[in-house]
GROMACS .gro file of C-alpha atoms in nm:
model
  345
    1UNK     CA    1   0.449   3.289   6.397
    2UNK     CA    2   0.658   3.459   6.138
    3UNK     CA    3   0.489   3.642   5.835
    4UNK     CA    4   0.691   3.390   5.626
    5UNK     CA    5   0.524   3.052   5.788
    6UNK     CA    6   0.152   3.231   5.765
    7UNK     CA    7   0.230   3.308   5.437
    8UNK     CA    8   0.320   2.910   5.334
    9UNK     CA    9  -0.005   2.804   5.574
   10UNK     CA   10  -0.264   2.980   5.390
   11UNK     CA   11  -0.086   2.864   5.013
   12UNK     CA   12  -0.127   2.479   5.128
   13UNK     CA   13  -0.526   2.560   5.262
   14UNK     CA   14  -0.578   2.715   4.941
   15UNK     CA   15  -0.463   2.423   4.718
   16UNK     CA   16  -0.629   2.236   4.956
   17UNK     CA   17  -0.979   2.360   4.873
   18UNK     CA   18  -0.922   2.396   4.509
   19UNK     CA   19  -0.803   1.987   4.508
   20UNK     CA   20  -1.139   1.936   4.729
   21UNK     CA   21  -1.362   2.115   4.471
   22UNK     CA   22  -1.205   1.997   4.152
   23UNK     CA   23  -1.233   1.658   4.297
   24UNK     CA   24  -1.639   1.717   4.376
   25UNK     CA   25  -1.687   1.837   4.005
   26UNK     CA   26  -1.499   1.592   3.855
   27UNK     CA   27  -1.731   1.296   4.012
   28UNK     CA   28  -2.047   1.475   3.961
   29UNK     CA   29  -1.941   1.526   3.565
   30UNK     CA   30  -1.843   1.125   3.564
   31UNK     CA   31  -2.234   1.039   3.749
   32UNK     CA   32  -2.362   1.250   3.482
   33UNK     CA   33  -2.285   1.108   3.205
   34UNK     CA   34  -2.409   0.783   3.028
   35UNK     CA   35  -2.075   0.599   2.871
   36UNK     CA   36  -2.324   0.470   2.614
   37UNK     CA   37  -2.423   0.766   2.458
   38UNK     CA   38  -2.096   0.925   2.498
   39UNK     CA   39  -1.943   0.639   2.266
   40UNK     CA   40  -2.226   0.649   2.032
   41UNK     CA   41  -2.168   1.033   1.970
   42UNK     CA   42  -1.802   0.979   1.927
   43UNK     CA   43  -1.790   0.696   1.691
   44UNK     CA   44  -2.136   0.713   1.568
   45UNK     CA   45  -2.159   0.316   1.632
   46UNK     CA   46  -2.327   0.075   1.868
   47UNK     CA   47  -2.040  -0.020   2.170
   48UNK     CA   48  -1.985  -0.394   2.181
   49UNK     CA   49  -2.061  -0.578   2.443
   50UNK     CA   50  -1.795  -0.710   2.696
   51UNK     CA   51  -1.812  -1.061   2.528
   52UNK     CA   52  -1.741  -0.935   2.177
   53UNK     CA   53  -1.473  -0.706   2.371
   54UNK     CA   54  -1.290  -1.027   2.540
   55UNK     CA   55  -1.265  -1.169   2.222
   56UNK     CA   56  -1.057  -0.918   2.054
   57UNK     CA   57  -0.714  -0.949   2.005
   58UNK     CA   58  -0.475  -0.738   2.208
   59UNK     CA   59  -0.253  -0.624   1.957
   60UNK     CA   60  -0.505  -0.431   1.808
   61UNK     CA   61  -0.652  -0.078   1.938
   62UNK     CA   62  -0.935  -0.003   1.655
   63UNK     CA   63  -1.165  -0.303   1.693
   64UNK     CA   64  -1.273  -0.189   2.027
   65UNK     CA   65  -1.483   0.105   1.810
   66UNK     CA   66  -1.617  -0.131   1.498
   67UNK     CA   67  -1.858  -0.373   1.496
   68UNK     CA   68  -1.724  -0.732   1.426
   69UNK     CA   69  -2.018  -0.848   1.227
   70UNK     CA   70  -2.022  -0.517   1.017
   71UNK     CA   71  -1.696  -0.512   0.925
   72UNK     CA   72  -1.617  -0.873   0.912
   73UNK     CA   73  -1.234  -0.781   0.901
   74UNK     CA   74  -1.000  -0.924   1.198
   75UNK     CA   75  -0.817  -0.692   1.416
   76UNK     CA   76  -0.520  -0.833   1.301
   77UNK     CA   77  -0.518  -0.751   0.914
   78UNK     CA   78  -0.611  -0.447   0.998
   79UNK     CA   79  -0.337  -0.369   1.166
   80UNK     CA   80  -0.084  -0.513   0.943
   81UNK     CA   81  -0.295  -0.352   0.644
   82UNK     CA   82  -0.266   0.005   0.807
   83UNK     CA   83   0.131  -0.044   0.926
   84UNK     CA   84   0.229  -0.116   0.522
   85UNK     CA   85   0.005   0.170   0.431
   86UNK     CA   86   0.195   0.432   0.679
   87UNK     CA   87   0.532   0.298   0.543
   88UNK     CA   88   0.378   0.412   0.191
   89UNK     CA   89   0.261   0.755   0.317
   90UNK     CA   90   0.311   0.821   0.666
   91UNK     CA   91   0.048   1.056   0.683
   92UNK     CA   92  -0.202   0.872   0.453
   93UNK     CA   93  -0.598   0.816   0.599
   94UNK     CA   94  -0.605   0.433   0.605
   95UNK     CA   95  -0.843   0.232   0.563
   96UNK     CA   96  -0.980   0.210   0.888
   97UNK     CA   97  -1.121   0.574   0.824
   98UNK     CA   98  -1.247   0.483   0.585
   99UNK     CA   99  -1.487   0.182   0.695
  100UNK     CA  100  -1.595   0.438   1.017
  101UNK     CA  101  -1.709   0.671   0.762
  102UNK     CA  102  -1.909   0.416   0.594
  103UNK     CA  103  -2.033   0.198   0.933
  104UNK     CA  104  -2.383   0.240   0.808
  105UNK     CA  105  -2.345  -0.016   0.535
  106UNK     CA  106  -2.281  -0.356   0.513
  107UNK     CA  107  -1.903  -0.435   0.401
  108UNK     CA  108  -1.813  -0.729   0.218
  109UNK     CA  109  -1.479  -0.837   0.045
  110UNK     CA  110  -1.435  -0.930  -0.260
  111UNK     CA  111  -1.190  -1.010  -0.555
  112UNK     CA  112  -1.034  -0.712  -0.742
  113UNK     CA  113  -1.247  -0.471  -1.035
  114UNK     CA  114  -0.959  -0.333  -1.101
  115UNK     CA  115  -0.581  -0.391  -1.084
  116UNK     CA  116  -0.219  -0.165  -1.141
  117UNK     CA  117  -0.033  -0.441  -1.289
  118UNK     CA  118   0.287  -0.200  -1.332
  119UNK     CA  119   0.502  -0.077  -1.429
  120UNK     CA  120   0.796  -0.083  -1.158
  121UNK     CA  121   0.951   0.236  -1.102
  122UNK     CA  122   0.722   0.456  -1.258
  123UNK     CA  123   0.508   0.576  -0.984
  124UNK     CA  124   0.290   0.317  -0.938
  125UNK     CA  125   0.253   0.386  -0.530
  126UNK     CA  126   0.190   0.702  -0.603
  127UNK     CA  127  -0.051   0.681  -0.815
  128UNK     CA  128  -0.249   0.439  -0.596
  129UNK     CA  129  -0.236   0.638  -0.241
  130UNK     CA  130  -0.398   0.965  -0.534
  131UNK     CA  131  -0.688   0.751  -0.598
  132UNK     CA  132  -0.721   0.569  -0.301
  133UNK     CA  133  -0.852   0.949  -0.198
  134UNK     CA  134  -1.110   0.821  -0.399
  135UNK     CA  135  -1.407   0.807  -0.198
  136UNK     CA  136  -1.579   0.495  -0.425
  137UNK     CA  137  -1.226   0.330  -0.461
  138UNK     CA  138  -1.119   0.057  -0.225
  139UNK     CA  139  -0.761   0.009  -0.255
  140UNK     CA  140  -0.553  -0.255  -0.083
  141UNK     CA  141  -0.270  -0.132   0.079
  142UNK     CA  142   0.088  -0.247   0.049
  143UNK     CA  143   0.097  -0.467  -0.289
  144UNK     CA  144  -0.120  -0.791  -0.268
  145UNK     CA  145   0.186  -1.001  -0.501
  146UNK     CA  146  -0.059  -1.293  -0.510
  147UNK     CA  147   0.004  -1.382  -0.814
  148UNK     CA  148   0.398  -1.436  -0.794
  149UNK     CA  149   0.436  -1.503  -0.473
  150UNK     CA  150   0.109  -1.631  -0.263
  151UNK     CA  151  -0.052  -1.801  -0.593
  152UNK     CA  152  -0.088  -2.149  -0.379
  153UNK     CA  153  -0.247  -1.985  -0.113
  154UNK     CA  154  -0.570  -1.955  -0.298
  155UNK     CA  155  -0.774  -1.756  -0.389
  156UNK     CA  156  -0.946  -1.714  -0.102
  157UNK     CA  157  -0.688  -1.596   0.046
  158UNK     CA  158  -0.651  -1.330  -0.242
  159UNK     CA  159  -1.007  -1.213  -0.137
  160UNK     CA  160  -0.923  -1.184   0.189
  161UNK     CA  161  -0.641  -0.945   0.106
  162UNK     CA  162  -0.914  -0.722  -0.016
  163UNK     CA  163  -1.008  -0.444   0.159
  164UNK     CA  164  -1.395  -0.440   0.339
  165UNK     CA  165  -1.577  -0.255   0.061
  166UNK     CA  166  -1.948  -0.083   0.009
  167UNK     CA  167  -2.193  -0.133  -0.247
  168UNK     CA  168  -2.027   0.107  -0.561
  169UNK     CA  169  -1.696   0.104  -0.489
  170UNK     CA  170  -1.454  -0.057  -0.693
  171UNK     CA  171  -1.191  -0.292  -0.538
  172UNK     CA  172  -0.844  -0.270  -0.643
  173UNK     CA  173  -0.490  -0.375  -0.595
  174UNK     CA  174  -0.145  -0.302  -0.675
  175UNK     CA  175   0.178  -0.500  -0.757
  176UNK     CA  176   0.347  -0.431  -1.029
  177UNK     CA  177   0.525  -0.785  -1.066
  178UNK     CA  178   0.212  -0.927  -1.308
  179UNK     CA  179   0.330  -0.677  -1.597
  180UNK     CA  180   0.592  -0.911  -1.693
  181UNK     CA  181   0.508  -1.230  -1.636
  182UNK     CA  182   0.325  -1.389  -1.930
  183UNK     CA  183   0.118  -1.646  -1.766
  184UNK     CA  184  -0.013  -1.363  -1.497
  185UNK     CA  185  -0.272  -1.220  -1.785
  186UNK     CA  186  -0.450  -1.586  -1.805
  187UNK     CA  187  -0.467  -1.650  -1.466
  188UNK     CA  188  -0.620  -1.310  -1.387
  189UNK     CA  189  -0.868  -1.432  -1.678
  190UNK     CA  190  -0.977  -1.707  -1.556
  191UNK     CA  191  -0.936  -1.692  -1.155
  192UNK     CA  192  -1.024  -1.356  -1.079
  193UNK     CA  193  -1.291  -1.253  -1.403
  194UNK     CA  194  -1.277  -1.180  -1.776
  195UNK     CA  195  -1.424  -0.829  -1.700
  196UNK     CA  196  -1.119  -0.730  -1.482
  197UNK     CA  197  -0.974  -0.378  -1.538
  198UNK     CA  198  -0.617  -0.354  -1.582
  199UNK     CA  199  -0.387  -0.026  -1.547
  200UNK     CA  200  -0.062   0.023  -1.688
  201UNK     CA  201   0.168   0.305  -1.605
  202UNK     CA  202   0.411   0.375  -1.848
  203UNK     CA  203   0.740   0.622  -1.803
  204UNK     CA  204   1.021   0.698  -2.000
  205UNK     CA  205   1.218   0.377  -2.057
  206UNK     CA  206   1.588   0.459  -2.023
  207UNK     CA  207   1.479   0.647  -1.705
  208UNK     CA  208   1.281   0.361  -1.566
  209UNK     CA  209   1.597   0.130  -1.608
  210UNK     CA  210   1.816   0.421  -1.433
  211UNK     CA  211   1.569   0.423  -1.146
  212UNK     CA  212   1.575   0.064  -1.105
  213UNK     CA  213   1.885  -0.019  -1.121
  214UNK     CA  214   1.911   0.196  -0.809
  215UNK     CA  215   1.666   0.083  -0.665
  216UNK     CA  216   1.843  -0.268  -0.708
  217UNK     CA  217   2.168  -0.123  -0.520
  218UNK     CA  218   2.005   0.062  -0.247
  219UNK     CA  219   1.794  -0.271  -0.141
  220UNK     CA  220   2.076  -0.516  -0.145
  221UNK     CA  221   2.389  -0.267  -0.049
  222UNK     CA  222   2.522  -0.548   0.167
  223UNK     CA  223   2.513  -0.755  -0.129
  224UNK     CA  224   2.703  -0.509  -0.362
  225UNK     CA  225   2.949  -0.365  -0.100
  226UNK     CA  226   3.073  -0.729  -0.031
  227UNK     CA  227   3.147  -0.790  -0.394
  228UNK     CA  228   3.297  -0.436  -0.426
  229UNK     CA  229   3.522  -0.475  -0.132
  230UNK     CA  230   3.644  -0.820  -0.338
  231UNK     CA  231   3.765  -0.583  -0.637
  232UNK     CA  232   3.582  -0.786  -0.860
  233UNK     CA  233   3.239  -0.686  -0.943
  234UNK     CA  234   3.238  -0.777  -1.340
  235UNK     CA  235   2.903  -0.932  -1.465
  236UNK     CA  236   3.020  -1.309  -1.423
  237UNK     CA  237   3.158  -1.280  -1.085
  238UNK     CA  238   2.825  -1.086  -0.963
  239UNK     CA  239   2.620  -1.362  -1.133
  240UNK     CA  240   2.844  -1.678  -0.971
  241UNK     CA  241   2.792  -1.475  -0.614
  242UNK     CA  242   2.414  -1.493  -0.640
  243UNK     CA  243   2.414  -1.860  -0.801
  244UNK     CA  244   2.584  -1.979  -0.461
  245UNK     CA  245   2.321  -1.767  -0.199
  246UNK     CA  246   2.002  -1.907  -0.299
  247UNK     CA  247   1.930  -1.936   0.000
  248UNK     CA  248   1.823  -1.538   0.039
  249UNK     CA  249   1.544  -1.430  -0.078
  250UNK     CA  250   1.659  -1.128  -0.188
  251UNK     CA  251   1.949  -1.273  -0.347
  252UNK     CA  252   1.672  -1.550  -0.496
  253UNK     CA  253   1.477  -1.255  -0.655
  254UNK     CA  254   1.750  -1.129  -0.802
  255UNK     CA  255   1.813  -1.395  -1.005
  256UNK     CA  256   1.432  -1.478  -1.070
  257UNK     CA  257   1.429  -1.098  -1.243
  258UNK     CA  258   1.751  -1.127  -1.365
  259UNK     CA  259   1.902  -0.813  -1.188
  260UNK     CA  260   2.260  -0.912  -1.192
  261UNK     CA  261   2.391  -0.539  -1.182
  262UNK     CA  262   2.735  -0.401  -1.141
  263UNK     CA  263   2.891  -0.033  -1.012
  264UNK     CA  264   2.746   0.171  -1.276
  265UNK     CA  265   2.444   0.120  -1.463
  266UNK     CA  266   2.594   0.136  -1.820
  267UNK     CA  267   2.823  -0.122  -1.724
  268UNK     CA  268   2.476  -0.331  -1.549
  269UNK     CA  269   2.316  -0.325  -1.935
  270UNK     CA  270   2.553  -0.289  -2.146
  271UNK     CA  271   2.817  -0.592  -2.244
  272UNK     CA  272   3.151  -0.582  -2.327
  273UNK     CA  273   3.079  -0.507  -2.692
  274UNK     CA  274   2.865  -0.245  -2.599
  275UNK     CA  275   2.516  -0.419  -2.692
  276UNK     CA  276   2.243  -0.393  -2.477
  277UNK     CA  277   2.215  -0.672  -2.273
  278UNK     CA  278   1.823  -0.752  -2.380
  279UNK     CA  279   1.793  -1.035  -2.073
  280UNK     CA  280   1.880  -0.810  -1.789
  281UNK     CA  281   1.577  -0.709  -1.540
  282UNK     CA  282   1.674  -0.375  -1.584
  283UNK     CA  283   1.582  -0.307  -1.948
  284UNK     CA  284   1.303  -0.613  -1.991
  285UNK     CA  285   1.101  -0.457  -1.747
  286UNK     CA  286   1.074  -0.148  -2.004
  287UNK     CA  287   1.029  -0.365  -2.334
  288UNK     CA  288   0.647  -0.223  -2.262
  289UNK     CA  289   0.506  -0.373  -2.573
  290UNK     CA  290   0.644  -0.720  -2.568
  291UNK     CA  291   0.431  -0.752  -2.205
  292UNK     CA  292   0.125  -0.521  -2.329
  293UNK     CA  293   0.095  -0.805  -2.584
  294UNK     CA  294   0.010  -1.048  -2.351
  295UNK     CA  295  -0.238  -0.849  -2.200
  296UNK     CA  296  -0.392  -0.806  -2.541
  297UNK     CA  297  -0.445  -1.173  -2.542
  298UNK     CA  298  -0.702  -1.207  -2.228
  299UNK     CA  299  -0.837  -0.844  -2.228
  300UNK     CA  300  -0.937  -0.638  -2.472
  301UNK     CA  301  -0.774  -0.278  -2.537
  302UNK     CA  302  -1.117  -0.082  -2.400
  303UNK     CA  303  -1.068  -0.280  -2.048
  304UNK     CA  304  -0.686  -0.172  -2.028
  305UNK     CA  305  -0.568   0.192  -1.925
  306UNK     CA  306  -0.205   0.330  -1.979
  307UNK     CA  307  -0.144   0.602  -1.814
  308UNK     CA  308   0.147   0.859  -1.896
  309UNK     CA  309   0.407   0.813  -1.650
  310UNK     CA  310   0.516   1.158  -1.753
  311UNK     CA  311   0.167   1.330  -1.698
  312UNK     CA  312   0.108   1.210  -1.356
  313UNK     CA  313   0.419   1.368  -1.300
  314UNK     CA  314   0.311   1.726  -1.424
  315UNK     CA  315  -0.051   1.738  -1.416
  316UNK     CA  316  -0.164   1.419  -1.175
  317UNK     CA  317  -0.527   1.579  -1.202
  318UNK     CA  318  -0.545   1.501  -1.562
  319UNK     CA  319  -0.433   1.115  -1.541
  320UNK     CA  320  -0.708   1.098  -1.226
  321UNK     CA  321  -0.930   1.241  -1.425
  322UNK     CA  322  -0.919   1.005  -1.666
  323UNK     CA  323  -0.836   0.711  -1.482
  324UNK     CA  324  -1.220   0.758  -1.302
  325UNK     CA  325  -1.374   0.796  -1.627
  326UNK     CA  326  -1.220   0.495  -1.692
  327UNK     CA  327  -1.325   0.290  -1.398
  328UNK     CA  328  -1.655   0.467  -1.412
  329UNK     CA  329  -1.601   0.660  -1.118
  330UNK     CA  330  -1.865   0.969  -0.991
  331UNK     CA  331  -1.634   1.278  -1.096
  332UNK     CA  332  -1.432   1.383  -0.723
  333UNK     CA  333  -1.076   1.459  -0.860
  334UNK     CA  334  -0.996   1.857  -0.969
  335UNK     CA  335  -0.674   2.064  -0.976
  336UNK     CA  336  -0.431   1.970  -0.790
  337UNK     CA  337  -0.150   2.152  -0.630
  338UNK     CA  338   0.159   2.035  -0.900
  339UNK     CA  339   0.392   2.130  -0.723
  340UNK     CA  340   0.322   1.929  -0.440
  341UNK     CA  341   0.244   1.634  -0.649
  342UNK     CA  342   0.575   1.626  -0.857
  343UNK     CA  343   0.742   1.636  -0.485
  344UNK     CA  344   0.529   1.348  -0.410
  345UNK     CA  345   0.637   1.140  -0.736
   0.00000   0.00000   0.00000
């Protein structure tokens, strides 16, 4: 036999021998250890039982390490909660963190304490994933839009868009859609509770408007580049487009908010004359004290919060600061890189 072949023989008897022993250890370890107590150490939490396992859905991979009657959340909204929350902030905890960290307690849902009623485009999702850090805030991901758009669903169904919460927290939402709407203030009165926190954040108007207005044309570019490739995008042409597709909902909210914009913004607000046109989405959404005075109405001025737009920007800290002392909150936020924050906004 060739030193070559002896060579290759002993290299296959060693691997041999190694895959032998690893093999040996590996089932010993497995004999050795109780899956029970294993899980318990992990997740801190009782394992359910194969019953309560067969029941849960398969599209979910979380539920396997909660316990159903604890939590009473499904599987399901979970999920969907947690997907709209990573399209917020991809790297966000969500809230299924944060019921592990508080399995201990009994969680229970509930209507709002407090809710960020707007204002659109002035850094309202920010300002939500900030305090949903928050360890007594329990903040529903995505925005709830029960109110405008799931009102005759009920409102159970509003509670059950609530996330699980502890005793002491305070249960919030966010959609900045009720600002504006003038019946929204009552209805939070009366169906939700007269005690009800609201939160405004206000920003510079004219750059609100400028910030909307592309948001507007980034959302519905299929819209906009159809009309542009006709050569005619004045205002009556854009608004006689969007009369005859009702039957999109985008194109349906556009007219409910009255965005009928055109290929610049000055020519989107401004008429022919050069007045401001006072009915477009664009600039009503900024007439901040025509809405605050519906507010005014249904809750009085120590139950609602405004926070500077401009100082969330520059010094987020501050407006969390004072957003917990308004909410009553145990003191948790402190300096804050800015840097990082204004990159964030």
């Amino acid at each position: 036999m060739t030193t070559a072949r002896k060579i290759y023989s002993l290299l296959i008897m060693v691997v041999a021998v190694v895959m032998i022993y690893i093999t040996h250890i590996d089932t010993r370890y497995k004999q050795s250890l109780n899956p029970n107590e294993v899980y318990q150490k992990i997740m801190g939490m009782q394992k359910p039982s194969r019953k309560e396992t067969a029941r849960t859905p398969k599209t979910t991979t979380r539920n396997r390490f909660m316990n159903q009657n604890i939590l009473n959340h499904t599987a399901e909204q979970m999920y969907e909660e947690d997907k709209l929350l990573k399209e917020i902030k991809p790297n966000a905890t969500t809230n299924v963190f944060k019921l592990k960290e508080a399995n201990t307690e009994v969680l229970n849902k509930k209507l709002p304490d407090a809710i960020i009623v707007g204002v659109k485009k002035c850094g309202t999702t920010t300002f939500s994933v900030f305090l949903d850090l928050h360890p007594s805030v329990a903040m529903a991901t995505g925005e709830v839009h029960y109110f405008d758009k799931h009102h005759n669903n009920g409102i159970a169904w509003y509670k059950n868009r609530m996330v699980p919460s502890k005793p002491g927290q305070v249960v919030m939402e966010k959609t900045p859609r009720y600002f504006t709407e003038p019946d929204f203030p009552r209805q939070i009165y009366e169906e939700v509770s007269k005690d009800t926190k609201i939160i405004v954040i206000c920003c510079e108007p004219v750059q609100r408007s400028i910030s909307d207005y592309v948001h507007v044309i980034v959302n519905n570019k299929e819209i906009f580049e159809y009309l542009h490739s006709s050569g005619n995008m004045s205002h009556q042409v854009v608004a006689s487009y969007l009369a005859s597709n009702t039957n999109s909902e985008r194109v349906r909210h556009l007219i409910d908010y009255n965005y009928i914009v055109n290929t610049t913004f000055e020519s989107s607000v401004l008429d022919r004359k050069g007045s401001i046109r006072t009915e477009s989405g664009l600039i009503f959404q900024g007439v901040y004290i025509k809405h605050l005075k519906n507010w005014l109405k249904y809750f009085p001025s120590d139950q609602i919060h405004i926070v500077d737009g401009r100082e969330l920007k520059t010094n987020p800290a501050s407006a969390l600061r004072q957003i917990a002392e308004f909410l009553e909150l145990p003191p948790y936020f402190t300096e804050i890189g800015r840097a990082s924050c204004r990159e964030r906004v």
